[in-house]
Amino acid sequence: MYPRILIDITKLRDNIKTLAKIIKNDGKCSLMIVTKGMCADPEMVKMLVESPEVDFVADSRIKNIASYSKTVRDAGKKTVLIRIPMLSEADEIVKHVDLCFNSEMETVRAINQAAQKVGKVQDVLLMVDLGDLREGIFFKNEDEILKAADEIKDMKNVNLYGIGVNLTCYGAIIPKNDNLSQLVEIGRKIEEHTGKKLEMISGGNSSSIYLIESEIMPRIGRMPKDEKMPEGINNLRLGEAFLLGNDTAYETEIPETHHDAIKLQAEIIELKEKPSLPIGEVGVDAFGEKPYYEDKGIMKRAIIAVGKQDTDLGSMTPVDDRIEIMGGSSDHIILDLTACGDEYKVGDIVEFTVGYGGMLKLATSPYVDREYVK
Ligand SMILES: *Cc1c(COP(=O)(O)O)cnc(C)c1O
């Protein structure tokens, strides 16, 4: 059934192999793969579980983690909750999560109690905010960080497994040797203060990959040539690099990865020659916006059965580069097929590669089916 997402498991597996070479061989970091971009798709998770290179399987939502915690653990890997948990989720965390990212001590205390009830020691990682201004204890409040580490040290059922940072998500701050060194330094101070070694210093997401010196990943375009991953960072968490092969710091494509492992396929439901200019007084469209049209004369216009409810129009690219996306509404996308001659007909399938935003919406829409290539 259409529309559907075509998920190429073999290509995703290839991406893991390439990323493992960069992250593990060259970067000496453990590999955490983030599943939220495809809503923890079960076939994708199965591949991750069977991939020896993957150390941790992570998601932002406990529902997704609950769907795979058993298979991940059975394979000897760990589940990770990377969004700061809700206070109300403590019992669920203890049940499904091996490593939980935190920034609020009130929540860590609740996790300690929940872990005590079931006789477990819960690993937690303290998030430090280095200036991106999303989650984490602000790096300048060192007292707060050390106090939190102290309090966790005294908890019977919570273990401070490490610290981490997230960048390039809200504030779009790029990881550099400078800011990540501050994280390593904070880690060193925590170790000194508590007398306990931290197992993980997690240096970010797909935007941190470029810092690793690797033959696979040459410095190109705007990338600074002499930036280096500081010594001490020993983990990265990758979502977009795995799913779409993107370096998200300088918006380059990571060599030797596939960028079309995830595709959208949609069916043409109408194909007609019509003018390029709407006729009549122009008001606002279905989303309250005033549209702008260019007069290109009579065009071959196709409607495909997928819309803004399922995807993000700005985050999809036709595989056939003669096709242009003209616009759309909730359930329709209109394509310009003028340059394609008579090649397409009603019932034909049009393919698109997707960006992160489009992929996320497609994976979340109950109207979009899935098909796998293995
Ligand atoms: C989403 C997320 C990631 C993965 O980010 P990508 O840019 O997709 O690699 C890593 N860490 C945290 C905390 C996240 O929320």
mmCIF file of C-alpha atoms and ligand atoms in Angstrom:
data_model
loop_
_atom_site.group_PDB
_atom_site.id
_atom_site.type_symbol
_atom_site.label_atom_id
_atom_site.label_comp_id
_atom_site.label_asym_id
_atom_site.label_seq_id
_atom_site.Cartn_x
_atom_site.Cartn_y
_atom_site.Cartn_z
ATOM 1 C CA MET A 1 0.000 0.000 0.000
ATOM 2 C CA TYR A 2 1.044 3.582 -0.647
ATOM 3 C CA PRO A 3 2.308 5.977 0.526
ATOM 4 C CA ARG A 4 5.083 3.983 2.055
ATOM 5 C CA ILE A 5 8.593 4.345 3.406
ATOM 6 C CA LEU A 6 11.099 2.136 1.677
ATOM 7 C CA ILE A 7 13.698 1.139 4.267
ATOM 8 C CA ASP A 8 16.846 -0.418 2.890
ATOM 9 C CA ILE A 9 18.209 -2.475 5.780
ATOM 10 C CA THR A 10 21.339 -3.463 3.823
ATOM 11 C CA LYS A 11 22.228 0.182 3.250
ATOM 12 C CA LEU A 12 21.624 0.994 6.921
ATOM 13 C CA ARG A 13 23.878 -1.918 7.832
ATOM 14 C CA ASP A 14 26.555 -0.461 5.510
ATOM 15 C CA ASN A 15 26.210 2.879 7.284
ATOM 16 C CA ILE A 16 26.882 1.184 10.619
ATOM 17 C CA LYS A 17 30.048 -0.392 9.221
ATOM 18 C CA THR A 18 31.393 2.920 7.901
ATOM 19 C CA LEU A 19 30.486 4.826 11.066
ATOM 20 C CA ALA A 20 32.084 2.132 13.220
ATOM 21 C CA LYS A 21 35.342 2.550 11.289
ATOM 22 C CA ILE A 22 35.318 6.296 11.990
ATOM 23 C CA ILE A 23 33.908 6.303 15.529
ATOM 24 C CA LYS A 24 35.420 3.133 16.962
ATOM 25 C CA ASN A 25 38.630 2.427 15.019
ATOM 26 C CA ASP A 26 39.771 5.994 14.419
ATOM 27 C CA GLY A 27 37.974 7.786 17.262
ATOM 28 C CA LYS A 28 38.297 5.193 20.033
ATOM 29 C CA CYS A 29 34.690 5.911 21.048
ATOM 30 C CA SER A 30 31.880 3.513 21.821
ATOM 31 C CA LEU A 31 28.985 3.589 19.359
ATOM 32 C CA MET A 32 25.489 4.531 20.487
ATOM 33 C CA ILE A 33 22.836 4.390 17.766
ATOM 34 C CA VAL A 34 19.740 6.562 18.205
ATOM 35 C CA THR A 35 16.498 5.049 16.903
ATOM 36 C CA LYS A 36 14.030 7.953 17.315
ATOM 37 C CA GLY A 37 14.326 9.235 13.718
ATOM 38 C CA MET A 38 12.558 6.111 12.479
ATOM 39 C CA CYS A 39 10.384 5.574 15.584
ATOM 40 C CA ALA A 40 12.373 2.486 16.597
ATOM 41 C CA ASP A 41 11.342 0.571 13.466
ATOM 42 C CA PRO A 42 11.462 -3.151 14.453
ATOM 43 C CA GLU A 43 13.349 -4.395 11.363
ATOM 44 C CA MET A 44 15.897 -1.625 11.807
ATOM 45 C CA VAL A 45 16.283 -2.474 15.491
ATOM 46 C CA LYS A 46 16.738 -6.142 14.604
ATOM 47 C CA MET A 47 19.651 -5.202 12.343
ATOM 48 C CA LEU A 48 21.174 -3.024 15.090
ATOM 49 C CA VAL A 49 20.867 -5.812 17.619
ATOM 50 C CA GLU A 50 22.670 -8.169 15.230
ATOM 51 C CA SER A 51 25.443 -5.649 14.499
ATOM 52 C CA PRO A 52 28.488 -6.361 16.678
ATOM 53 C CA GLU A 53 29.722 -2.751 16.221
ATOM 54 C CA VAL A 54 26.742 -1.267 18.082
ATOM 55 C CA ASP A 55 27.290 -0.930 21.839
ATOM 56 C CA PHE A 56 24.212 1.042 22.911
ATOM 57 C CA VAL A 57 20.731 1.431 21.418
ATOM 58 C CA ALA A 58 19.124 4.728 22.415
ATOM 59 C CA ASP A 59 15.886 6.607 22.041
ATOM 60 C CA SER A 60 14.263 9.744 23.413
ATOM 61 C CA ARG A 61 10.992 7.985 24.229
ATOM 62 C CA ILE A 62 10.489 5.244 26.765
ATOM 63 C CA LYS A 63 7.711 3.702 24.642
ATOM 64 C CA ASN A 64 10.217 3.016 21.864
ATOM 65 C CA ILE A 65 12.751 1.606 24.318
ATOM 66 C CA ALA A 66 10.125 -0.636 25.914
ATOM 67 C CA SER A 67 9.461 -2.121 22.470
ATOM 68 C CA TYR A 68 13.038 -3.400 22.189
ATOM 69 C CA SER A 69 14.604 -3.539 25.652
ATOM 70 C CA LYS A 70 14.434 -7.333 25.817
ATOM 71 C CA THR A 71 16.019 -8.058 22.428
ATOM 72 C CA VAL A 72 18.721 -5.431 22.955
ATOM 73 C CA ARG A 73 19.619 -6.819 26.372
ATOM 74 C CA ASP A 74 19.523 -10.421 25.151
ATOM 75 C CA ALA A 75 22.156 -9.430 22.574
ATOM 76 C CA GLY A 76 24.421 -8.096 25.347
ATOM 77 C CA LYS A 77 23.884 -4.425 24.448
ATOM 78 C CA LYS A 78 22.483 -1.606 26.569
ATOM 79 C CA THR A 79 19.354 0.513 26.194
ATOM 80 C CA VAL A 80 19.670 4.257 26.755
ATOM 81 C CA LEU A 81 17.075 6.952 27.367
ATOM 82 C CA ILE A 82 18.588 10.138 25.925
ATOM 83 C CA ARG A 83 15.804 12.584 26.725
ATOM 84 C CA ILE A 84 15.688 13.878 30.289
ATOM 85 C CA PRO A 85 13.017 11.631 31.824
ATOM 86 C CA MET A 86 9.720 12.737 33.250
ATOM 87 C CA LEU A 87 9.457 12.494 37.019
ATOM 88 C CA SER A 88 6.449 10.259 36.405
ATOM 89 C CA GLU A 89 8.521 7.744 34.392
ATOM 90 C CA ALA A 90 10.802 6.478 37.188
ATOM 91 C CA ASP A 91 9.284 2.977 37.394
ATOM 92 C CA GLU A 92 9.349 2.517 33.617
ATOM 93 C CA ILE A 93 12.981 3.617 33.467
ATOM 94 C CA VAL A 94 14.105 1.119 36.037
ATOM 95 C CA LYS A 95 12.296 -1.574 34.061
ATOM 96 C CA HIS A 96 13.514 -0.867 30.508
ATOM 97 C CA VAL A 97 16.473 1.500 30.586
ATOM 98 C CA ASP A 98 20.086 0.519 31.311
ATOM 99 C CA LEU A 99 21.482 4.057 31.112
ATOM 100 C CA CYS A 100 19.407 7.157 31.669
ATOM 101 C CA PHE A 101 20.411 10.779 30.863
ATOM 102 C CA ASN A 102 19.553 13.232 33.668
ATOM 103 C CA SER A 103 19.809 16.880 34.674
ATOM 104 C CA GLU A 104 17.307 17.178 37.554
ATOM 105 C CA MET A 105 18.210 15.761 40.956
ATOM 106 C CA GLU A 106 14.568 15.503 41.956
ATOM 107 C CA THR A 107 14.094 12.999 39.151
ATOM 108 C CA VAL A 108 17.310 11.132 40.012
ATOM 109 C CA ARG A 109 15.988 10.782 43.584
ATOM 110 C CA ALA A 110 12.743 9.310 42.248
ATOM 111 C CA ILE A 111 14.765 6.894 40.102
ATOM 112 C CA ASN A 112 16.803 5.898 43.166
ATOM 113 C CA GLN A 113 13.577 5.051 45.013
ATOM 114 C CA ALA A 114 12.118 3.160 42.069
ATOM 115 C CA ALA A 115 15.369 1.191 41.664
ATOM 116 C CA GLN A 116 15.399 0.392 45.355
ATOM 117 C CA LYS A 117 11.901 -1.108 45.095
ATOM 118 C CA VAL A 118 13.092 -3.663 42.537
ATOM 119 C CA GLY A 119 16.615 -4.119 43.933
ATOM 120 C CA LYS A 120 18.464 -2.609 40.978
ATOM 121 C CA VAL A 121 21.341 -0.155 40.649
ATOM 122 C CA GLN A 122 20.393 2.249 37.858
ATOM 123 C CA ASP A 123 23.182 3.775 35.753
ATOM 124 C CA VAL A 124 22.675 7.484 35.063
ATOM 125 C CA LEU A 125 24.591 10.034 33.037
ATOM 126 C CA LEU A 126 24.593 13.711 33.987
ATOM 127 C CA MET A 127 23.996 16.056 31.065
ATOM 128 C CA VAL A 128 26.074 19.224 30.961
ATOM 129 C CA ASP A 129 24.942 22.208 28.871
ATOM 130 C CA LEU A 130 27.969 23.741 27.117
ATOM 131 C CA GLY A 131 25.962 26.583 25.609
ATOM 132 C CA ASP A 132 23.503 25.019 23.151
ATOM 133 C CA LEU A 133 20.873 25.825 25.804
ATOM 134 C CA ARG A 134 18.749 22.736 25.593
ATOM 135 C CA GLU A 135 19.133 20.138 28.383
ATOM 136 C CA GLY A 136 21.845 19.828 31.014
ATOM 137 C CA ILE A 137 23.291 21.569 34.040
ATOM 138 C CA PHE A 138 24.893 24.792 32.806
ATOM 139 C CA PHE A 139 28.674 24.303 32.543
ATOM 140 C CA LYS A 140 29.447 27.511 34.406
ATOM 141 C CA ASN A 141 27.588 26.238 37.482
ATOM 142 C CA GLU A 142 30.349 23.880 38.496
ATOM 143 C CA ASP A 143 29.171 23.806 42.109
ATOM 144 C CA GLU A 144 25.807 22.474 41.014
ATOM 145 C CA ILE A 145 27.489 19.752 38.912
ATOM 146 C CA LEU A 146 29.821 18.627 41.722
ATOM 147 C CA LYS A 147 27.002 18.724 44.250
ATOM 148 C CA ALA A 148 24.867 16.522 42.008
ATOM 149 C CA ALA A 149 27.759 14.070 41.565
ATOM 150 C CA ASP A 150 28.237 14.008 45.339
ATOM 151 C CA GLU A 151 24.586 13.324 46.006
ATOM 152 C CA ILE A 152 24.478 10.509 43.440
ATOM 153 C CA LYS A 153 27.618 8.985 44.977
ATOM 154 C CA ASP A 154 25.727 8.603 48.243
ATOM 155 C CA MET A 155 22.692 6.978 46.620
ATOM 156 C CA LYS A 156 22.485 3.216 47.047
ATOM 157 C CA ASN A 157 20.524 2.464 43.900
ATOM 158 C CA VAL A 158 21.909 4.955 41.385
ATOM 159 C CA ASN A 159 25.391 4.866 39.852
ATOM 160 C CA LEU A 160 26.977 7.865 38.109
ATOM 161 C CA TYR A 161 28.084 6.201 34.871
ATOM 162 C CA GLY A 162 29.248 9.327 33.123
ATOM 163 C CA ILE A 163 28.579 12.780 31.764
ATOM 164 C CA GLY A 164 27.540 14.018 28.357
ATOM 165 C CA VAL A 165 26.640 16.991 26.218
ATOM 166 C CA ASN A 166 24.239 17.662 23.403
ATOM 167 C CA LEU A 167 25.003 20.326 20.812
ATOM 168 C CA THR A 168 23.714 21.562 17.442
ATOM 169 C CA CYS A 169 20.100 20.838 18.364
ATOM 170 C CA TYR A 170 18.558 23.994 19.789
ATOM 171 C CA GLY A 171 21.242 26.675 19.746
ATOM 172 C CA ALA A 172 22.918 25.139 16.653
ATOM 173 C CA ILE A 173 26.279 25.363 18.447
ATOM 174 C CA ILE A 174 29.011 23.390 16.688
ATOM 175 C CA PRO A 175 31.178 21.000 18.732
ATOM 176 C CA LYS A 176 34.787 22.128 18.823
ATOM 177 C CA ASN A 177 37.920 21.103 20.660
ATOM 178 C CA ASP A 178 37.338 24.076 22.931
ATOM 179 C CA ASN A 179 33.823 23.322 24.196
ATOM 180 C CA LEU A 180 34.276 19.531 24.336
ATOM 181 C CA SER A 181 37.520 20.005 26.284
ATOM 182 C CA GLN A 182 35.459 21.786 28.901
ATOM 183 C CA LEU A 183 33.317 18.673 29.209
ATOM 184 C CA VAL A 184 36.399 16.469 29.653
ATOM 185 C CA GLU A 185 37.685 18.921 32.265
ATOM 186 C CA ILE A 186 34.391 18.789 34.174
ATOM 187 C CA GLY A 187 34.608 14.987 34.075
ATOM 188 C CA ARG A 188 38.108 15.123 35.513
ATOM 189 C CA LYS A 189 36.922 17.395 38.335
ATOM 190 C CA ILE A 190 34.026 15.062 39.144
ATOM 191 C CA GLU A 191 36.423 12.105 39.299
ATOM 192 C CA GLU A 192 38.775 14.022 41.552
ATOM 193 C CA HIS A 193 35.929 15.149 43.757
ATOM 194 C CA THR A 194 34.186 11.791 44.124
ATOM 195 C CA GLY A 195 37.237 9.541 43.851
ATOM 196 C CA LYS A 196 35.363 7.443 41.305
ATOM 197 C CA LYS A 197 36.131 6.956 37.639
ATOM 198 C CA LEU A 198 33.498 7.917 35.059
ATOM 199 C CA GLU A 199 32.958 5.241 32.451
ATOM 200 C CA MET A 200 31.481 7.484 29.792
ATOM 201 C CA ILE A 201 32.153 10.994 28.533
ATOM 202 C CA SER A 202 29.639 11.291 25.720
ATOM 203 C CA GLY A 203 30.700 13.989 23.272
ATOM 204 C CA GLY A 204 27.525 14.576 21.311
ATOM 205 C CA ASN A 205 25.635 13.450 18.226
ATOM 206 C CA SER A 206 26.108 13.358 14.442
ATOM 207 C CA SER A 207 27.592 16.859 14.533
ATOM 208 C CA SER A 208 30.668 15.658 16.478
ATOM 209 C CA ILE A 209 31.854 13.076 13.926
ATOM 210 C CA TYR A 210 33.876 15.558 11.868
ATOM 211 C CA LEU A 211 36.209 16.135 14.834
ATOM 212 C CA ILE A 212 37.570 12.606 14.564
ATOM 213 C CA GLU A 213 40.667 12.317 12.426
ATOM 214 C CA SER A 214 39.777 9.710 9.850
ATOM 215 C CA GLU A 215 40.735 9.023 6.268
ATOM 216 C CA ILE A 216 37.098 8.348 5.521
ATOM 217 C CA MET A 217 36.075 11.821 6.634
ATOM 218 C CA PRO A 218 38.302 14.436 4.986
ATOM 219 C CA ARG A 219 37.966 18.084 5.986
ATOM 220 C CA ILE A 220 36.042 19.759 3.197
ATOM 221 C CA GLY A 221 34.205 23.029 2.570
ATOM 222 C CA ARG A 222 33.705 25.138 5.678
ATOM 223 C CA MET A 223 35.110 22.469 8.014
ATOM 224 C CA PRO A 224 38.008 23.805 10.128
ATOM 225 C CA LYS A 225 41.126 21.862 9.191
ATOM 226 C CA ASP A 226 42.799 21.715 12.598
ATOM 227 C CA GLU A 227 39.906 21.037 14.990
ATOM 228 C CA LYS A 228 40.428 17.791 16.909
ATOM 229 C CA MET A 229 38.350 15.634 19.192
ATOM 230 C CA PRO A 230 39.805 16.159 22.675
ATOM 231 C CA GLU A 231 41.330 13.212 24.463
ATOM 232 C CA GLY A 232 38.845 11.797 26.954
ATOM 233 C CA ILE A 233 35.667 11.780 24.852
ATOM 234 C CA ASN A 234 34.813 8.092 24.593
ATOM 235 C CA ASN A 235 31.281 7.916 23.206
ATOM 236 C CA LEU A 236 29.153 9.430 20.433
ATOM 237 C CA ARG A 237 25.407 9.071 19.865
ATOM 238 C CA LEU A 238 24.380 8.865 16.229
ATOM 239 C CA GLY A 239 20.956 9.175 14.652
ATOM 240 C CA GLU A 240 21.010 11.218 11.446
ATOM 241 C CA ALA A 241 24.502 10.036 10.431
ATOM 242 C CA PHE A 242 23.257 6.451 10.651
ATOM 243 C CA LEU A 243 19.890 6.940 8.924
ATOM 244 C CA LEU A 244 20.800 9.524 6.290
ATOM 245 C CA GLY A 245 24.611 9.573 6.185
ATOM 246 C CA ASN A 246 24.820 13.239 7.176
ATOM 247 C CA ASP A 247 27.464 15.189 9.058
ATOM 248 C CA THR A 248 25.231 17.744 10.739
ATOM 249 C CA ALA A 249 27.938 20.200 11.850
ATOM 250 C CA TYR A 250 28.816 21.499 8.389
ATOM 251 C CA GLU A 251 25.982 19.826 6.432
ATOM 252 C CA THR A 252 28.183 17.519 4.399
ATOM 253 C CA GLU A 253 27.548 13.932 3.383
ATOM 254 C CA ILE A 254 29.700 11.381 5.184
ATOM 255 C CA PRO A 255 31.711 9.500 2.532
ATOM 256 C CA GLU A 256 31.056 5.757 2.150
ATOM 257 C CA THR A 257 27.565 6.064 3.647
ATOM 258 C CA HIS A 258 24.221 5.827 1.856
ATOM 259 C CA HIS A 259 21.947 8.862 1.792
ATOM 260 C CA ASP A 260 18.955 7.064 0.331
ATOM 261 C CA ALA A 261 18.470 4.167 2.745
ATOM 262 C CA ILE A 262 15.123 5.773 3.638
ATOM 263 C CA LYS A 263 12.837 6.762 0.755
ATOM 264 C CA LEU A 264 9.233 7.819 0.309
ATOM 265 C CA GLN A 265 7.101 6.244 -2.399
ATOM 266 C CA ALA A 266 3.759 7.818 -3.313
ATOM 267 C CA GLU A 267 1.178 7.110 -5.992
ATOM 268 C CA ILE A 268 -0.079 9.477 -8.692
ATOM 269 C CA ILE A 269 -3.859 9.889 -8.374
ATOM 270 C CA GLU A 270 -4.366 12.659 -10.922
ATOM 271 C CA LEU A 271 -2.311 13.742 -13.928
ATOM 272 C CA LYS A 272 -3.581 16.605 -16.069
ATOM 273 C CA GLU A 273 -2.478 19.518 -18.151
ATOM 274 C CA LYS A 274 -3.534 22.726 -16.442
ATOM 275 C CA PRO A 275 -2.326 26.328 -16.299
ATOM 276 C CA SER A 276 0.338 27.303 -13.784
ATOM 277 C CA LEU A 277 -1.711 30.237 -12.468
ATOM 278 C CA PRO A 278 -4.852 29.651 -10.372
ATOM 279 C CA ILE A 279 -7.921 31.429 -11.732
ATOM 280 C CA GLY A 280 -9.940 33.907 -9.639
ATOM 281 C CA GLU A 281 -9.265 36.141 -6.644
ATOM 282 C CA VAL A 282 -6.348 34.847 -4.514
ATOM 283 C CA GLY A 283 -7.140 34.480 -0.780
ATOM 284 C CA VAL A 284 -5.176 32.248 1.600
ATOM 285 C CA ASP A 285 -4.383 28.537 1.245
ATOM 286 C CA ALA A 286 -5.454 25.677 3.565
ATOM 287 C CA PHE A 287 -2.750 26.699 6.041
ATOM 288 C CA GLY A 288 -3.627 30.399 6.113
ATOM 289 C CA GLU A 289 -0.770 31.438 3.887
ATOM 290 C CA LYS A 290 -0.883 33.565 0.775
ATOM 291 C CA PRO A 291 0.637 31.531 -2.057
ATOM 292 C CA TYR A 292 2.848 32.845 -4.824
ATOM 293 C CA TYR A 293 2.688 31.399 -8.332
ATOM 294 C CA GLU A 294 4.968 31.761 -11.291
ATOM 295 C CA ASP A 295 3.402 31.777 -14.762
ATOM 296 C CA LYS A 296 4.971 28.907 -16.690
ATOM 297 C CA GLY A 297 2.060 28.464 -19.080
ATOM 298 C CA ILE A 298 0.308 25.098 -19.428
ATOM 299 C CA MET A 299 1.930 22.427 -17.273
ATOM 300 C CA LYS A 300 1.708 18.700 -16.725
ATOM 301 C CA ARG A 301 0.555 18.565 -13.100
ATOM 302 C CA ALA A 302 0.420 15.402 -11.023
ATOM 303 C CA ILE A 303 -1.182 14.926 -7.641
ATOM 304 C CA ILE A 304 0.288 12.253 -5.375
ATOM 305 C CA ALA A 305 -1.647 10.780 -2.453
ATOM 306 C CA VAL A 306 0.442 12.028 0.434
ATOM 307 C CA GLY A 307 0.378 15.407 2.153
ATOM 308 C CA LYS A 308 1.509 17.733 4.874
ATOM 309 C CA GLN A 309 -0.135 15.455 7.424
ATOM 310 C CA ASP A 310 2.393 12.758 6.538
ATOM 311 C CA THR A 311 5.552 14.600 5.605
ATOM 312 C CA ASP A 312 7.387 17.889 5.357
ATOM 313 C CA LEU A 313 7.401 19.311 1.818
ATOM 314 C CA GLY A 314 10.669 21.124 2.340
ATOM 315 C CA SER A 315 12.360 17.918 3.460
ATOM 316 C CA MET A 316 11.863 15.659 0.413
ATOM 317 C CA THR A 317 13.616 15.524 -2.970
ATOM 318 C CA PRO A 318 12.328 13.673 -6.048
ATOM 319 C CA VAL A 319 14.719 10.920 -7.156
ATOM 320 C CA ASP A 320 13.834 11.820 -10.772
ATOM 321 C CA ASP A 321 15.432 15.261 -10.901
ATOM 322 C CA ARG A 322 13.157 16.443 -13.719
ATOM 323 C CA ILE A 323 10.294 16.524 -11.219
ATOM 324 C CA GLU A 324 9.579 19.652 -9.202
ATOM 325 C CA ILE A 325 7.483 19.820 -6.042
ATOM 326 C CA MET A 326 5.040 22.717 -6.471
ATOM 327 C CA GLY A 327 3.255 22.622 -3.164
ATOM 328 C CA GLY A 328 0.552 20.778 -1.336
ATOM 329 C CA SER A 329 -2.075 20.601 1.336
ATOM 330 C CA SER A 330 -2.913 18.135 4.127
ATOM 331 C CA ASP A 331 -3.466 15.128 1.868
ATOM 332 C CA HIS A 332 -2.138 16.173 -1.560
ATOM 333 C CA ILE A 333 1.210 17.089 -3.037
ATOM 334 C CA ILE A 334 1.284 18.670 -6.479
ATOM 335 C CA LEU A 335 4.211 17.913 -8.770
ATOM 336 C CA ASP A 336 5.357 19.526 -11.990
ATOM 337 C CA LEU A 337 5.987 16.687 -14.447
ATOM 338 C CA THR A 338 6.232 18.916 -17.535
ATOM 339 C CA ALA A 339 9.873 17.990 -18.118
ATOM 340 C CA CYS A 340 9.101 14.262 -18.027
ATOM 341 C CA GLY A 341 7.125 14.107 -21.281
ATOM 342 C CA ASP A 342 4.684 11.183 -21.348
ATOM 343 C CA GLU A 343 6.679 8.951 -19.024
ATOM 344 C CA TYR A 344 4.300 8.980 -16.071
ATOM 345 C CA LYS A 345 0.670 7.889 -15.843
ATOM 346 C CA VAL A 346 -2.013 7.627 -13.165
ATOM 347 C CA GLY A 347 -1.143 4.805 -10.747
ATOM 348 C CA ASP A 348 2.629 5.259 -11.161
ATOM 349 C CA ILE A 349 4.856 5.555 -8.115
ATOM 350 C CA VAL A 350 7.078 8.572 -7.538
ATOM 351 C CA GLU A 351 10.112 8.226 -5.258
ATOM 352 C CA PHE A 352 11.715 10.788 -2.960
ATOM 353 C CA THR A 353 14.749 10.891 -0.742
ATOM 354 C CA VAL A 354 14.011 12.554 2.582
ATOM 355 C CA GLY A 355 15.631 14.866 5.083
ATOM 356 C CA TYR A 356 15.439 14.431 8.850
ATOM 357 C CA GLY A 357 12.195 16.388 9.299
ATOM 358 C CA GLY A 358 10.385 14.602 6.477
ATOM 359 C CA MET A 359 11.582 11.207 7.693
ATOM 360 C CA LEU A 360 10.432 11.891 11.244
ATOM 361 C CA LYS A 361 6.908 12.824 10.112
ATOM 362 C CA LEU A 362 6.641 9.873 7.720
ATOM 363 C CA ALA A 363 7.773 7.452 10.421
ATOM 364 C CA THR A 364 5.170 8.881 12.802
ATOM 365 C CA SER A 365 2.188 8.929 10.422
ATOM 366 C CA PRO A 366 -0.162 5.930 10.795
ATOM 367 C CA TYR A 367 -1.178 6.490 7.146
ATOM 368 C CA VAL A 368 2.268 5.650 5.811
ATOM 369 C CA ASP A 369 3.147 1.974 5.238
ATOM 370 C CA ARG A 370 6.614 0.438 5.362
ATOM 371 C CA GLU A 371 8.440 -1.810 2.955
ATOM 372 C CA TYR A 372 11.887 -3.288 3.498
ATOM 373 C CA VAL A 373 14.787 -4.010 1.192
ATOM 374 C CA LYS A 374 17.205 -6.553 2.612
HETATM 375 C C1 LIG B 1 18.405 13.080 18.955
HETATM 376 C C2 LIG B 1 19.565 13.003 19.858
HETATM 377 C C3 LIG B 1 20.768 12.437 19.419
HETATM 378 C C4 LIG B 1 20.995 11.996 17.995
HETATM 379 O O1 LIG B 1 21.166 13.138 17.191
HETATM 380 P P1 LIG B 1 21.550 13.061 15.636
HETATM 381 O O2 LIG B 1 21.813 14.457 15.253
HETATM 382 O O3 LIG B 1 20.371 12.467 14.940
HETATM 383 O O4 LIG B 1 22.749 12.193 15.544
HETATM 384 C C5 LIG B 1 21.797 12.309 20.350
HETATM 385 N N1 LIG B 1 21.656 12.737 21.614
HETATM 386 C C6 LIG B 1 20.524 13.303 22.069
HETATM 387 C C7 LIG B 1 20.449 13.751 23.480
HETATM 388 C C8 LIG B 1 19.445 13.469 21.208
HETATM 389 O O5 LIG B 1 18.320 14.039 21.652
#
